[in-house]
Short mmCIF file of C-alpha atoms and ligand atoms in Angstrom, two decimals:
data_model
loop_
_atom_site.label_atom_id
_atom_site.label_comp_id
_atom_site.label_asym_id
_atom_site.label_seq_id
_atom_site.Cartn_x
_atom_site.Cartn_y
_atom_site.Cartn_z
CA UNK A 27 -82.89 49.98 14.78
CA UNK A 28 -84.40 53.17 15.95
CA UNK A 29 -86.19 54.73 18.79
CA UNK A 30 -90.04 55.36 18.42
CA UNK A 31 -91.19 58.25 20.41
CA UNK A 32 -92.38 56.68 23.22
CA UNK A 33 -88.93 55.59 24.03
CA UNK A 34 -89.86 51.82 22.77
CA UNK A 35 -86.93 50.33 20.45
CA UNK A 36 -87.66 49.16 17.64
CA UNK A 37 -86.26 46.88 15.20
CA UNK A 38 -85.94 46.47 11.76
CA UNK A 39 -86.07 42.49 10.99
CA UNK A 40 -87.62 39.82 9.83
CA UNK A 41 -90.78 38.43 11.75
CA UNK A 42 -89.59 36.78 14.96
CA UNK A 43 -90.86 37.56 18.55
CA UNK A 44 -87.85 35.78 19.97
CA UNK A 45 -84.80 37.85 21.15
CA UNK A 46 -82.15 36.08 22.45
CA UNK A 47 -80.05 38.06 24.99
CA UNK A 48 -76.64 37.28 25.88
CA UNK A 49 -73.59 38.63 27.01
CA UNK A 50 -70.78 36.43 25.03
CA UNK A 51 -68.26 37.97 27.94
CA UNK A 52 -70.15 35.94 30.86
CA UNK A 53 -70.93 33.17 28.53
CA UNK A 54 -74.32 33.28 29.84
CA UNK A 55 -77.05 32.58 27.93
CA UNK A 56 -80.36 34.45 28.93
CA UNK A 57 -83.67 33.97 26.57
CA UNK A 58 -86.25 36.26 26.98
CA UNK A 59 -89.59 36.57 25.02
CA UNK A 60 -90.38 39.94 23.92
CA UNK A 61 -93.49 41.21 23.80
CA UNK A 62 -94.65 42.45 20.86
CA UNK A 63 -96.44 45.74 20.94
CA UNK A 64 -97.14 46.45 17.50
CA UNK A 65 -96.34 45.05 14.12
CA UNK A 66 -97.23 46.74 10.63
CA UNK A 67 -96.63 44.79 7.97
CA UNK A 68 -95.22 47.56 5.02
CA UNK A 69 -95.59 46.57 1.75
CA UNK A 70 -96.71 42.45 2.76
CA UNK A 71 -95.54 40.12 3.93
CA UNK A 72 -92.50 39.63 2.72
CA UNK A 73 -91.45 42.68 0.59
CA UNK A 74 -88.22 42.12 -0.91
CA UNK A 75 -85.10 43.66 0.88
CA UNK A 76 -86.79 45.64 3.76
CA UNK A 77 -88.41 42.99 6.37
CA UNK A 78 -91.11 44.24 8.16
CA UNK A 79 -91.37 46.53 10.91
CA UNK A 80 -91.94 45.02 14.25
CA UNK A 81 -91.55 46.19 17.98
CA UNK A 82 -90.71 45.07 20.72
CA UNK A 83 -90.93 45.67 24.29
CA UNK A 84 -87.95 44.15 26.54
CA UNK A 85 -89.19 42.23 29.65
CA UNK A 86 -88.01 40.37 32.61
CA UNK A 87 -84.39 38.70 31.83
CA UNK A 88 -83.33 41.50 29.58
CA UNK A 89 -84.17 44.79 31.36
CA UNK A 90 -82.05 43.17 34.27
CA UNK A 91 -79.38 42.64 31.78
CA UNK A 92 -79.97 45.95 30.26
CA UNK A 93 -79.84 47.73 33.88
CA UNK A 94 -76.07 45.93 34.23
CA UNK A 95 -74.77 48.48 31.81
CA UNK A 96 -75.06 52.07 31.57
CA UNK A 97 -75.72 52.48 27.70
CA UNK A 98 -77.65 49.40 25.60
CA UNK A 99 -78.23 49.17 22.20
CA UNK A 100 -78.79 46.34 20.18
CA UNK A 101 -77.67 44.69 17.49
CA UNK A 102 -79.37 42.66 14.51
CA UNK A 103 -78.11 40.76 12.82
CA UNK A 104 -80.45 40.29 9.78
CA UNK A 105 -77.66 40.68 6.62
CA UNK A 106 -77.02 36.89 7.27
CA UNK A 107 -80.40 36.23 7.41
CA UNK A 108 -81.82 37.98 4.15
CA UNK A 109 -80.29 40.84 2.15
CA UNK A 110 -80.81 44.25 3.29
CA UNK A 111 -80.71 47.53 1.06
CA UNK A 112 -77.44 49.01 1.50
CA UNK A 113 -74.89 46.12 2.21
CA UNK A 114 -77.26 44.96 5.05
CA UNK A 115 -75.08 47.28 7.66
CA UNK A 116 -77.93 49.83 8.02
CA UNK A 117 -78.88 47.57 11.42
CA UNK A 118 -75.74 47.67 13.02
CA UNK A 119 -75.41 49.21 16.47
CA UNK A 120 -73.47 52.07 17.00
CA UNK A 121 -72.72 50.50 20.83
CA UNK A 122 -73.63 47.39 21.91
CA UNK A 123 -72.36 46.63 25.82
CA UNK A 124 -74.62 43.58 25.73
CA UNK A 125 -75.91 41.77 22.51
CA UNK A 126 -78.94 40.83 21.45
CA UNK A 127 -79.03 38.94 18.25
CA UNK A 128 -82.71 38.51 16.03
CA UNK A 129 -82.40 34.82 15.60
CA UNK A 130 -83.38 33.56 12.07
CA UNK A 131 -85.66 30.41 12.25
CA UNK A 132 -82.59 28.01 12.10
CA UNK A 133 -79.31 28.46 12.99
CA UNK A 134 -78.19 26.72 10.11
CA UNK A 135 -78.52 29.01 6.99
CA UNK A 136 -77.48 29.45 3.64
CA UNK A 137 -73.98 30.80 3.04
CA UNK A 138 -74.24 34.67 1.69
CA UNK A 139 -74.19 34.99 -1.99
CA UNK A 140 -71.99 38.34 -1.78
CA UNK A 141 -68.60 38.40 -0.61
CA UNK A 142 -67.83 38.62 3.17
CA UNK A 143 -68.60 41.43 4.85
CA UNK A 144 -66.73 42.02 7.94
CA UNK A 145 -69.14 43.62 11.07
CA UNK A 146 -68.87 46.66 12.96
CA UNK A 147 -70.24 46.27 16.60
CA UNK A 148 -69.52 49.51 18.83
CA UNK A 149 -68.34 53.02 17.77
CA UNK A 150 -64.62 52.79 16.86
CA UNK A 151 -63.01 55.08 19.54
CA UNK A 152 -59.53 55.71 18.84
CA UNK A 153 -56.37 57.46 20.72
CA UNK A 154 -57.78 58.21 23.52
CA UNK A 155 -54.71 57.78 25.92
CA UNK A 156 -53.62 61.77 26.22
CA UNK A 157 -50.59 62.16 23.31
CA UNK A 158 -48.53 63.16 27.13
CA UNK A 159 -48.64 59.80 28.20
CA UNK A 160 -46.75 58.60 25.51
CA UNK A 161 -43.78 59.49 26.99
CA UNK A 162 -44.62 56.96 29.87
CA UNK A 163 -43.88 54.20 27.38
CA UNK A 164 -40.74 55.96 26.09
CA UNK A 165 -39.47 56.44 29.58
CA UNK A 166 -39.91 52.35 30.47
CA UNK A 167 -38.23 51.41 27.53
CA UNK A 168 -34.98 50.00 29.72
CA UNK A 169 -37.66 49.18 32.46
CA UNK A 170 -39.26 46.74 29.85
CA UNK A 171 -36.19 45.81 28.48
CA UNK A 172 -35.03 44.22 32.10
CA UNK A 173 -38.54 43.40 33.30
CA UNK A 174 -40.40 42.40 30.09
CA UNK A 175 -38.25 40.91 27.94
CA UNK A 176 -36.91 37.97 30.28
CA UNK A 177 -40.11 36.67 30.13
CA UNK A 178 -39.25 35.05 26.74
CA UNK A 179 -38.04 32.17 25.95
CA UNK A 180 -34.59 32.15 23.66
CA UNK A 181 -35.88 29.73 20.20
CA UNK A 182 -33.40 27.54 21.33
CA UNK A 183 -34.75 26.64 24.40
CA UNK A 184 -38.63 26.95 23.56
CA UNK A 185 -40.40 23.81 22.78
CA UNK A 186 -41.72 23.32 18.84
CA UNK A 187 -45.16 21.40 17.74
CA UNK A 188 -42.76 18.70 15.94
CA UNK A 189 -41.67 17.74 19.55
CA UNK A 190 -45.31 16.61 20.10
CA UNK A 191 -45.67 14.82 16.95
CA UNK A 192 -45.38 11.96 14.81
CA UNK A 193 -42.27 11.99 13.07
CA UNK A 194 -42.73 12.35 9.02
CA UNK A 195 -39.25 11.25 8.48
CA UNK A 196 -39.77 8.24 10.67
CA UNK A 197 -40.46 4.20 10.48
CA UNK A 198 -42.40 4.78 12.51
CA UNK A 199 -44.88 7.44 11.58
CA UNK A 200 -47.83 5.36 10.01
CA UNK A 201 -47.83 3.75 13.57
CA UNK A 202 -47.58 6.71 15.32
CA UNK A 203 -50.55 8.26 13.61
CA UNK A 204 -52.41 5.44 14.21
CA UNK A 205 -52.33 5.29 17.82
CA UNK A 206 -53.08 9.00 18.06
CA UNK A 207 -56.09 8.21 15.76
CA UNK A 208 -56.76 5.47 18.41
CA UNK A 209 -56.42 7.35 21.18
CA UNK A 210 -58.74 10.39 19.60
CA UNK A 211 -61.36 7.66 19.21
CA UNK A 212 -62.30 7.95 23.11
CA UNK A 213 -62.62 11.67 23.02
CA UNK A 214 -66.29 12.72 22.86
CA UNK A 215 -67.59 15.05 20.40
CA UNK A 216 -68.62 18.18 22.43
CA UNK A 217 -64.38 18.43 23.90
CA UNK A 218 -63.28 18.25 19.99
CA UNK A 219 -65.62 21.39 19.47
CA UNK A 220 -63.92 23.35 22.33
CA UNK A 221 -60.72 22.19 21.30
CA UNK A 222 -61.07 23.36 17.76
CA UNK A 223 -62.43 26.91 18.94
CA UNK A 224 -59.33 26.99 21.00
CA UNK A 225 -56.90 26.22 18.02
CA UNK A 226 -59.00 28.59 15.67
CA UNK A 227 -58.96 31.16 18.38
CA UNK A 228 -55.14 30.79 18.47
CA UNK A 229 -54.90 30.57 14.62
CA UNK A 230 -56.27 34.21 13.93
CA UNK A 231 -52.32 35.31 15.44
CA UNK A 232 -52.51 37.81 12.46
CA UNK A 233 -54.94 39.72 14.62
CA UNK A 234 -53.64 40.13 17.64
CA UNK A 235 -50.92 41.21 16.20
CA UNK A 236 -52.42 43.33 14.27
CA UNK A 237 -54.24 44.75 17.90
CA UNK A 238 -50.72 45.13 19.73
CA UNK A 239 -49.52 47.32 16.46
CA UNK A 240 -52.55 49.66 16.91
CA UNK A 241 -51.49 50.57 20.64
CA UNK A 242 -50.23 54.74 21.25
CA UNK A 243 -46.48 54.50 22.10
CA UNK A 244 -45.65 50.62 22.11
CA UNK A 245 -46.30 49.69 18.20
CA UNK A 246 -44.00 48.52 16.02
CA UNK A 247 -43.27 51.63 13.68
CA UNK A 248 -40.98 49.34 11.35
CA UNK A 249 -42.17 46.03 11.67
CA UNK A 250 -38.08 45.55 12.86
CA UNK A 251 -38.04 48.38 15.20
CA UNK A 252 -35.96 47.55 17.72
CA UNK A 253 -37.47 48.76 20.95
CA UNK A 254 -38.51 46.75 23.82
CA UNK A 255 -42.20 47.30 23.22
CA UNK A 256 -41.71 46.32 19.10
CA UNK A 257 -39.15 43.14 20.43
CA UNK A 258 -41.81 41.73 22.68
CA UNK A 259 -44.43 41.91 20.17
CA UNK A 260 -43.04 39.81 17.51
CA UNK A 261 -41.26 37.52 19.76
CA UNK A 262 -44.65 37.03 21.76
CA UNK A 263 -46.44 36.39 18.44
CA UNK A 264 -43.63 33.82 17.36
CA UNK A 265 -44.57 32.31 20.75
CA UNK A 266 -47.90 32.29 20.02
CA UNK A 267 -47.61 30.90 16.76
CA UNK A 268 -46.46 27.72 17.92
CA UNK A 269 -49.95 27.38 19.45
CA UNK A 270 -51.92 27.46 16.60
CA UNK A 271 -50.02 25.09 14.76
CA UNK A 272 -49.53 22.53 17.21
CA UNK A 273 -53.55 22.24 17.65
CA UNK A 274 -54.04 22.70 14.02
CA UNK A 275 -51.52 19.90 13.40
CA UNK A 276 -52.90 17.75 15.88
CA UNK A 277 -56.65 17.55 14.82
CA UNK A 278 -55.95 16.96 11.23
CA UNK A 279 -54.66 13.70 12.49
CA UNK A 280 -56.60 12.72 14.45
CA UNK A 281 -59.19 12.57 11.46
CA UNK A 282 -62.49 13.22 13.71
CA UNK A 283 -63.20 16.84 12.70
CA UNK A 284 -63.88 18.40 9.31
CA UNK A 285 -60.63 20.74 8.56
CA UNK A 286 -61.82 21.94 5.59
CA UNK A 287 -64.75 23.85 8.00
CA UNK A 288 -62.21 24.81 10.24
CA UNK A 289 -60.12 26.27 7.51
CA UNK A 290 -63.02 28.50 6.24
CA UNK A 291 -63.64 29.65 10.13
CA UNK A 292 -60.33 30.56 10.87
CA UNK A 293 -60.07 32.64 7.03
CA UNK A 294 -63.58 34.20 7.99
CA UNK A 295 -62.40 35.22 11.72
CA UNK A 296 -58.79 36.71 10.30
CA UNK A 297 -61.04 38.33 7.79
CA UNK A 298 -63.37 39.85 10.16
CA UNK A 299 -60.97 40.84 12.81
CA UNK A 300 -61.46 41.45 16.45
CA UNK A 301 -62.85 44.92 18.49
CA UNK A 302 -61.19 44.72 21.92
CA UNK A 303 -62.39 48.34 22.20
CA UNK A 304 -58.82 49.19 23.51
CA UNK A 305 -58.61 52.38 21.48
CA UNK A 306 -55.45 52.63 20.59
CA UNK A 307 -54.57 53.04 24.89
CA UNK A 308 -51.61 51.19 26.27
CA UNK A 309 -53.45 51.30 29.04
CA UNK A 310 -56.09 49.34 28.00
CA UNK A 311 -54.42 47.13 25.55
CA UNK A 312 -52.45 45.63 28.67
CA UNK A 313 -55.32 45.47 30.72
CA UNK A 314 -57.13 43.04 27.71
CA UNK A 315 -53.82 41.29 27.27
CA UNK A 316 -53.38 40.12 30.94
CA UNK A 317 -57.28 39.30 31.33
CA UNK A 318 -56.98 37.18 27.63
CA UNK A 319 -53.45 35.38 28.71
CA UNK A 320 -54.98 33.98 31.76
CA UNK A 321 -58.35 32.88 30.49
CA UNK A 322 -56.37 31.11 27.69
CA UNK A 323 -53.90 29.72 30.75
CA UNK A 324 -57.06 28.38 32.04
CA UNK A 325 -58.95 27.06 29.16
CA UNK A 326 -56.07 25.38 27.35
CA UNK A 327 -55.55 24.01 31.21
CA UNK A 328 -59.00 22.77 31.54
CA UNK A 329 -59.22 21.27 28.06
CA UNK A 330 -55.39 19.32 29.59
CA UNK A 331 -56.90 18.01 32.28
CA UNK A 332 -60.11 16.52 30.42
CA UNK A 333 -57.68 15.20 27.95
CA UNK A 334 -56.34 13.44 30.29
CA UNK A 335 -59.29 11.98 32.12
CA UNK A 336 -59.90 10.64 28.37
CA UNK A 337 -57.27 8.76 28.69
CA UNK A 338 -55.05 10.76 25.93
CA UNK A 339 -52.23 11.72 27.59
CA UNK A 340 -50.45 13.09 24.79
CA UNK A 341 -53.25 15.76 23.88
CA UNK A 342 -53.54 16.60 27.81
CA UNK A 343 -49.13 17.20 27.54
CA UNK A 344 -50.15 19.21 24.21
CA UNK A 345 -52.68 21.52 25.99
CA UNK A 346 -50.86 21.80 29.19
CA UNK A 347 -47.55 22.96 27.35
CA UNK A 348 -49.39 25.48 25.37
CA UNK A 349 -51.25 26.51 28.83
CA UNK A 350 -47.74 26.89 30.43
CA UNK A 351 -47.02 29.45 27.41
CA UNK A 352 -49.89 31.62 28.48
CA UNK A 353 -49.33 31.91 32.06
CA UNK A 354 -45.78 33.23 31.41
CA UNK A 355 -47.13 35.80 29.28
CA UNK A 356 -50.09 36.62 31.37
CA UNK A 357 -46.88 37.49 34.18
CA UNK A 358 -45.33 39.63 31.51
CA UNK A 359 -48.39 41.68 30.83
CA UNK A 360 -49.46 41.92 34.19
CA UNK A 361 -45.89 42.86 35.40
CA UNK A 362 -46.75 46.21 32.80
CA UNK A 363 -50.11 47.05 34.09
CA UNK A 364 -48.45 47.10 37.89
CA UNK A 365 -45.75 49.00 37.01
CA UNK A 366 -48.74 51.60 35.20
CA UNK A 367 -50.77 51.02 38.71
CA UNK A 368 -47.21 52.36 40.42
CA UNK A 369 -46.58 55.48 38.24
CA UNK A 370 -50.09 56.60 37.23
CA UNK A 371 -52.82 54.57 39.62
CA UNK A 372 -55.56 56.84 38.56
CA UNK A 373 -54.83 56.76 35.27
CA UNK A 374 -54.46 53.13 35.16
CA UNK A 375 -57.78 52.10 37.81
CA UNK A 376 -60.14 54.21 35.53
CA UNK A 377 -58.50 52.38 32.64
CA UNK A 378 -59.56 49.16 34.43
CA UNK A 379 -62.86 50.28 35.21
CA UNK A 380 -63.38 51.14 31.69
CA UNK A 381 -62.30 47.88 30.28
CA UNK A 382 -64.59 45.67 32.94
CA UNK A 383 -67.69 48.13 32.14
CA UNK A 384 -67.81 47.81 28.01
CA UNK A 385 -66.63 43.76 29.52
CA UNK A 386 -63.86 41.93 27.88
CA UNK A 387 -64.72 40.35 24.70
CA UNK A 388 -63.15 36.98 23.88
CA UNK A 389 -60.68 37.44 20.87
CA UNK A 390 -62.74 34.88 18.40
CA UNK A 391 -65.94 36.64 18.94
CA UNK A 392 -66.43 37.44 15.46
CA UNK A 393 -66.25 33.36 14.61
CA UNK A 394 -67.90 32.86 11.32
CA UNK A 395 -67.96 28.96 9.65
CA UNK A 396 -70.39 30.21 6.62
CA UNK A 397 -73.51 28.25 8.47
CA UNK A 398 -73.80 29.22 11.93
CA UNK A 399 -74.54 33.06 12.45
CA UNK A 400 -74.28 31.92 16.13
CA UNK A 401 -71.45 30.11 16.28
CA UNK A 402 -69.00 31.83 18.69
CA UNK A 403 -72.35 32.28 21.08
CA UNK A 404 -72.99 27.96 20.54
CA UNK A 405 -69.01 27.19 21.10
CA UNK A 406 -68.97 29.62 24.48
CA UNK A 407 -71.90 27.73 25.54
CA UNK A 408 -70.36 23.92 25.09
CA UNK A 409 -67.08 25.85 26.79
CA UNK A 410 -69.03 26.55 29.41
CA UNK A 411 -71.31 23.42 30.01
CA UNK A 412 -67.34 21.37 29.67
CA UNK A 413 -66.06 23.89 32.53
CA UNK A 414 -63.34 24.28 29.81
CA UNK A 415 -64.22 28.19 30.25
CA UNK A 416 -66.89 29.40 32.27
CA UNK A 417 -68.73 32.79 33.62
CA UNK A 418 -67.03 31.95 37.28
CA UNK A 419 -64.22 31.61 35.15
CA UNK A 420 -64.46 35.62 33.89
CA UNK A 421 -65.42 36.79 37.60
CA UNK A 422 -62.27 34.73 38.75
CA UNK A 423 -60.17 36.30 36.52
CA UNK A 424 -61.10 39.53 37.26
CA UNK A 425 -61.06 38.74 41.16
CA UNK A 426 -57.40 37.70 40.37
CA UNK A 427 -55.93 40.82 38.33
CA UNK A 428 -57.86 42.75 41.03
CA UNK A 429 -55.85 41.25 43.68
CA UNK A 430 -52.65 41.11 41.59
CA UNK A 431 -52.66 44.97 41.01
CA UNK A 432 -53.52 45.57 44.89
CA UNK A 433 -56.39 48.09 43.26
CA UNK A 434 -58.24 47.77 46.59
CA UNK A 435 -55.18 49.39 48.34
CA UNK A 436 -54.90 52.58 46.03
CA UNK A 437 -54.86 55.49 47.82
CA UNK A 438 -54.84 59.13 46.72
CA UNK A 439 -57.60 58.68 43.66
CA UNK A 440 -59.26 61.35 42.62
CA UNK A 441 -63.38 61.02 42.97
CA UNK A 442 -63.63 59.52 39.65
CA UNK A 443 -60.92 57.27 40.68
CA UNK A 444 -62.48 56.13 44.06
CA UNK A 445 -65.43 54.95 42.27
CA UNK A 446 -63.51 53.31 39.62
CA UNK A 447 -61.51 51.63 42.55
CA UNK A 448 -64.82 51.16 43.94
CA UNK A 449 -66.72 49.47 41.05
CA UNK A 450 -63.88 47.12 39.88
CA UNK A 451 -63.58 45.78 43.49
CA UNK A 452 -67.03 44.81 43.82
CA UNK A 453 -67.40 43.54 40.32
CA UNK A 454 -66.73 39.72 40.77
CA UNK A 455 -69.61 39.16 43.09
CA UNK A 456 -72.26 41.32 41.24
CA UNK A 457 -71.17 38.77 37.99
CA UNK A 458 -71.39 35.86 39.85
CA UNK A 459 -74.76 36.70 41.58
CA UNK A 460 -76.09 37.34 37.91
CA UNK A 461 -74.74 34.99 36.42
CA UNK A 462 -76.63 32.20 38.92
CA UNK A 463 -80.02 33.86 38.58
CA UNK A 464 -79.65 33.58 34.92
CA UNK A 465 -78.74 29.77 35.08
CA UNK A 466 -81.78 29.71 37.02
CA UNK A 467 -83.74 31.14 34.50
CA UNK A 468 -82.17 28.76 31.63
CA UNK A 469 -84.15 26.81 29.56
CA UNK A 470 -82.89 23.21 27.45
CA UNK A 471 -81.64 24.43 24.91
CA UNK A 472 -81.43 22.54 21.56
CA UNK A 473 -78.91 20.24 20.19
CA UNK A 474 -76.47 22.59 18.21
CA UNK A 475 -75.02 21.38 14.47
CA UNK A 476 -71.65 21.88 14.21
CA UNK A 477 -69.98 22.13 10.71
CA UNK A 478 -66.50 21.59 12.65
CA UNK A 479 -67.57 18.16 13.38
CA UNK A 480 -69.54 16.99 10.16
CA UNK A 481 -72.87 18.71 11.24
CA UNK A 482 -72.78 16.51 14.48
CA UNK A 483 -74.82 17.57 17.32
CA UNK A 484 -74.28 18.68 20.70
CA UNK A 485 -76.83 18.72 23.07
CA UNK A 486 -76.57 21.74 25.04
FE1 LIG B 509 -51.89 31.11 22.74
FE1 LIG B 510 -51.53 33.84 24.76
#
């Protein structure tokens, strides 16, 4: 991608005059056509490895997207699509607030011949919480230890997946399996595909993990280290872990959906990794952990409820104990970005600002089955259509935290402050307001194949 001199963009990729522009935080999906203003064909039309050169002008639905966010660049995605000189990573974006993806004909396409390669999206920022605030941490350690900590559960007290499942040592298990299988039968395809995203969301543990570990001042140095910060960590992740499992366990039962496909997507996602853009910063790490713990709460919630107007109550009890996980956590990690808002509420509301401008991205985003180079952006959408989670959903939770932290109360910000204070408050509506025009604008969109469920379509 470059920029011509008349300030057009232009971009490097095979011939298509469709971009599709979407924000994968709001869930929306917003299809423009873009104009094309010129397109030189270099070498034929189809010279091996390069493309051809086409450009495009944005219109309509994307400059208003584009005019949410203060930088835009954009991000093509053609080294799924055809092999590129150089690894096919010459056309990724050095930023990308909102991403726009060059669609290849199909969504279905041929898995890559070379190994994996895992994407950059944004410039990798790192440390940028100021080494002095490090000390912050150090100086709540007892503060976490009495405020933090509680909010686990001791092992012996936490629930385990076995408690919602057949019994292998049983009589009874061969009957037990059955009527799960029987009870699975009523459950309509589209509510097994948000189901599995969930579980494979949950099953790539190893990088969240990983994400906590990279924070200034809270990591685990050891990987035993016993301060509060290292303790919660690996005691939320064995929390956690139970999640992933139980799900996991749970579908491979119930025989409707094609593991083997899951298995791949979850090995691609852990592969690929996640980028929170939390830079290291405490700060911002919490801030991501508290938004992500309650739109878990509330997806694993909604998918409870829907299990249960199925007429499975035994999935809805499965979701709804897993939701009840996430909401304590989303009180721990709230309870730390309060106590940040109490000692350092400048610090901590530009923090917030920051995180809400480059939006929060969902921790699968980098979902990957082999087939569908969309398929994070074609889950979010049958999320969303389900109500499982939804764009209201992301301007709720925001509204929430907002009102959680008090930030409309802060007093004493500096001028950069104010408007951070200022922007965050006002936030909820703008998203919601856009968010309706662009359902306005939506057009049918296709059935969607997903491998998850044998190729099966949903009809979005
Ligand atoms: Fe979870
Ligand atoms: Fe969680």
């Amino acid at each position: 991608m470059n920029t011509s001199p008349e300030g057009k963009i232009v971009i490097l990729c095979r011939i298509s005059l469709t971009i599709k522009v979407h924000s994968a935080r709001f869930l929306s999906r917003t299809e423009c056509v873009a104009t094309p203003l010129a397109v030189r064909l270099p070498g034929g039309l189809d010279p091996p490895g390069r493309g051809v050169e086409a450009r495009f002008d944005l219109t309509d639905a994307a400059a208003s997207m584009a005019s949410m966010v203060s930088r835009v660049a954009f991000r093509a995605e053609p080294f799924r699509c055809f092999p590129q000189a150089g690894g096919g990573r010459s056309a990724r974006s050095s930023r990308a607030p909102v991403a726009s993806t060059v669609r290849c004909a199909s969504t279905r396409i041929d898995a890559p011949k070379k190994p994996f390669t895992p994407r950059e999206l944004h410039v990798q920022v790192t440390h940028s919480m100021p080494p002095q605030n490090i000390e912050i941490f150090k100086s709540l350690e007892d503060w976490a230890e009495n405020n933090i900590l509680v909010h686990l559960k001791p092992v012996e007290k936490c629930w385990q997946p076995q408690d919602f499942l057949p019994e292998p040592s049983s009589e009874g298990f061969y009957e037990e399996v059955k009527e799960l299988r029987e009870r699975s039968k009523e459950i309509p395809d589209d509510y097994f595909v948000c189901l599995i995203g969930d579980m494979i969301t949950e099953e790539a543990l190893p990088t969240y993990q990983t994400m906590l570990n990279t924070l200034d001042g809270v990591r685990d140095e050891t990987g035993a280290s016993l301060t509060s910060w290292a303790v919660w960590t690996r005691a939320w992740t064995a929390e956690e872990n139970r999640h992933g499992d139980l799900l996991n366990k749970y579908l491979y039962l119930s025989g409707r959906v094609d593991m083997k496909q899951i298995e791949k997507t979850i090995q691609y996602l852990i592969g690929s990794g996640m980028d929170p853009r939390t830079e290291n910063n405490p700060y911002l790490g919490f801030i991501y952990t508290s938004f992500q713990e309650r739109a878990t709460f509330i997806s694993h919630g909604n998918t409870a409820r829907l299990a249960k107007e199925h007429g499975d109550l035994k999935l809805a009890q499965i979701c709804g104990i897993i939701a009840s996980d996430e909401k304590r956590h989303e009180t721990a990690y709230t309870k730390i970005v309060e106590k940040l808002f109490e000692i350092d509420p400048n610090g901590t509301v530009l923090a917030f600002a920051d995180m809400m401008k480059k939006k929060i991205s969902m921790p699968a985003h980098l979902m990957y089955d082999g087939h569908d180079a969309n398929l994070f952006e074609n889950f979010s959408a049958v999320a969303q259509q389900l109500g499982v989670y939804t764009a209201k959903d992301y301007a709720d939770i925001l509204e929430f935290l907002v009102t959680r932290w008090k930030v409309g109360e802060l007093t004493g910000l500096s001028g950069e402050g104010n408007q951070a204070q200022d922007f965050v408050c006002t936030l909820a509506p703008r998203i919601r307001r856009l968010e309706e025009r662009a359902q306005g604008r939506a057009k049918k969109a296709p059935a969607i194949p997903f491998s998850w469920i044998y190729g099966r379509e949903i009809q979005l």
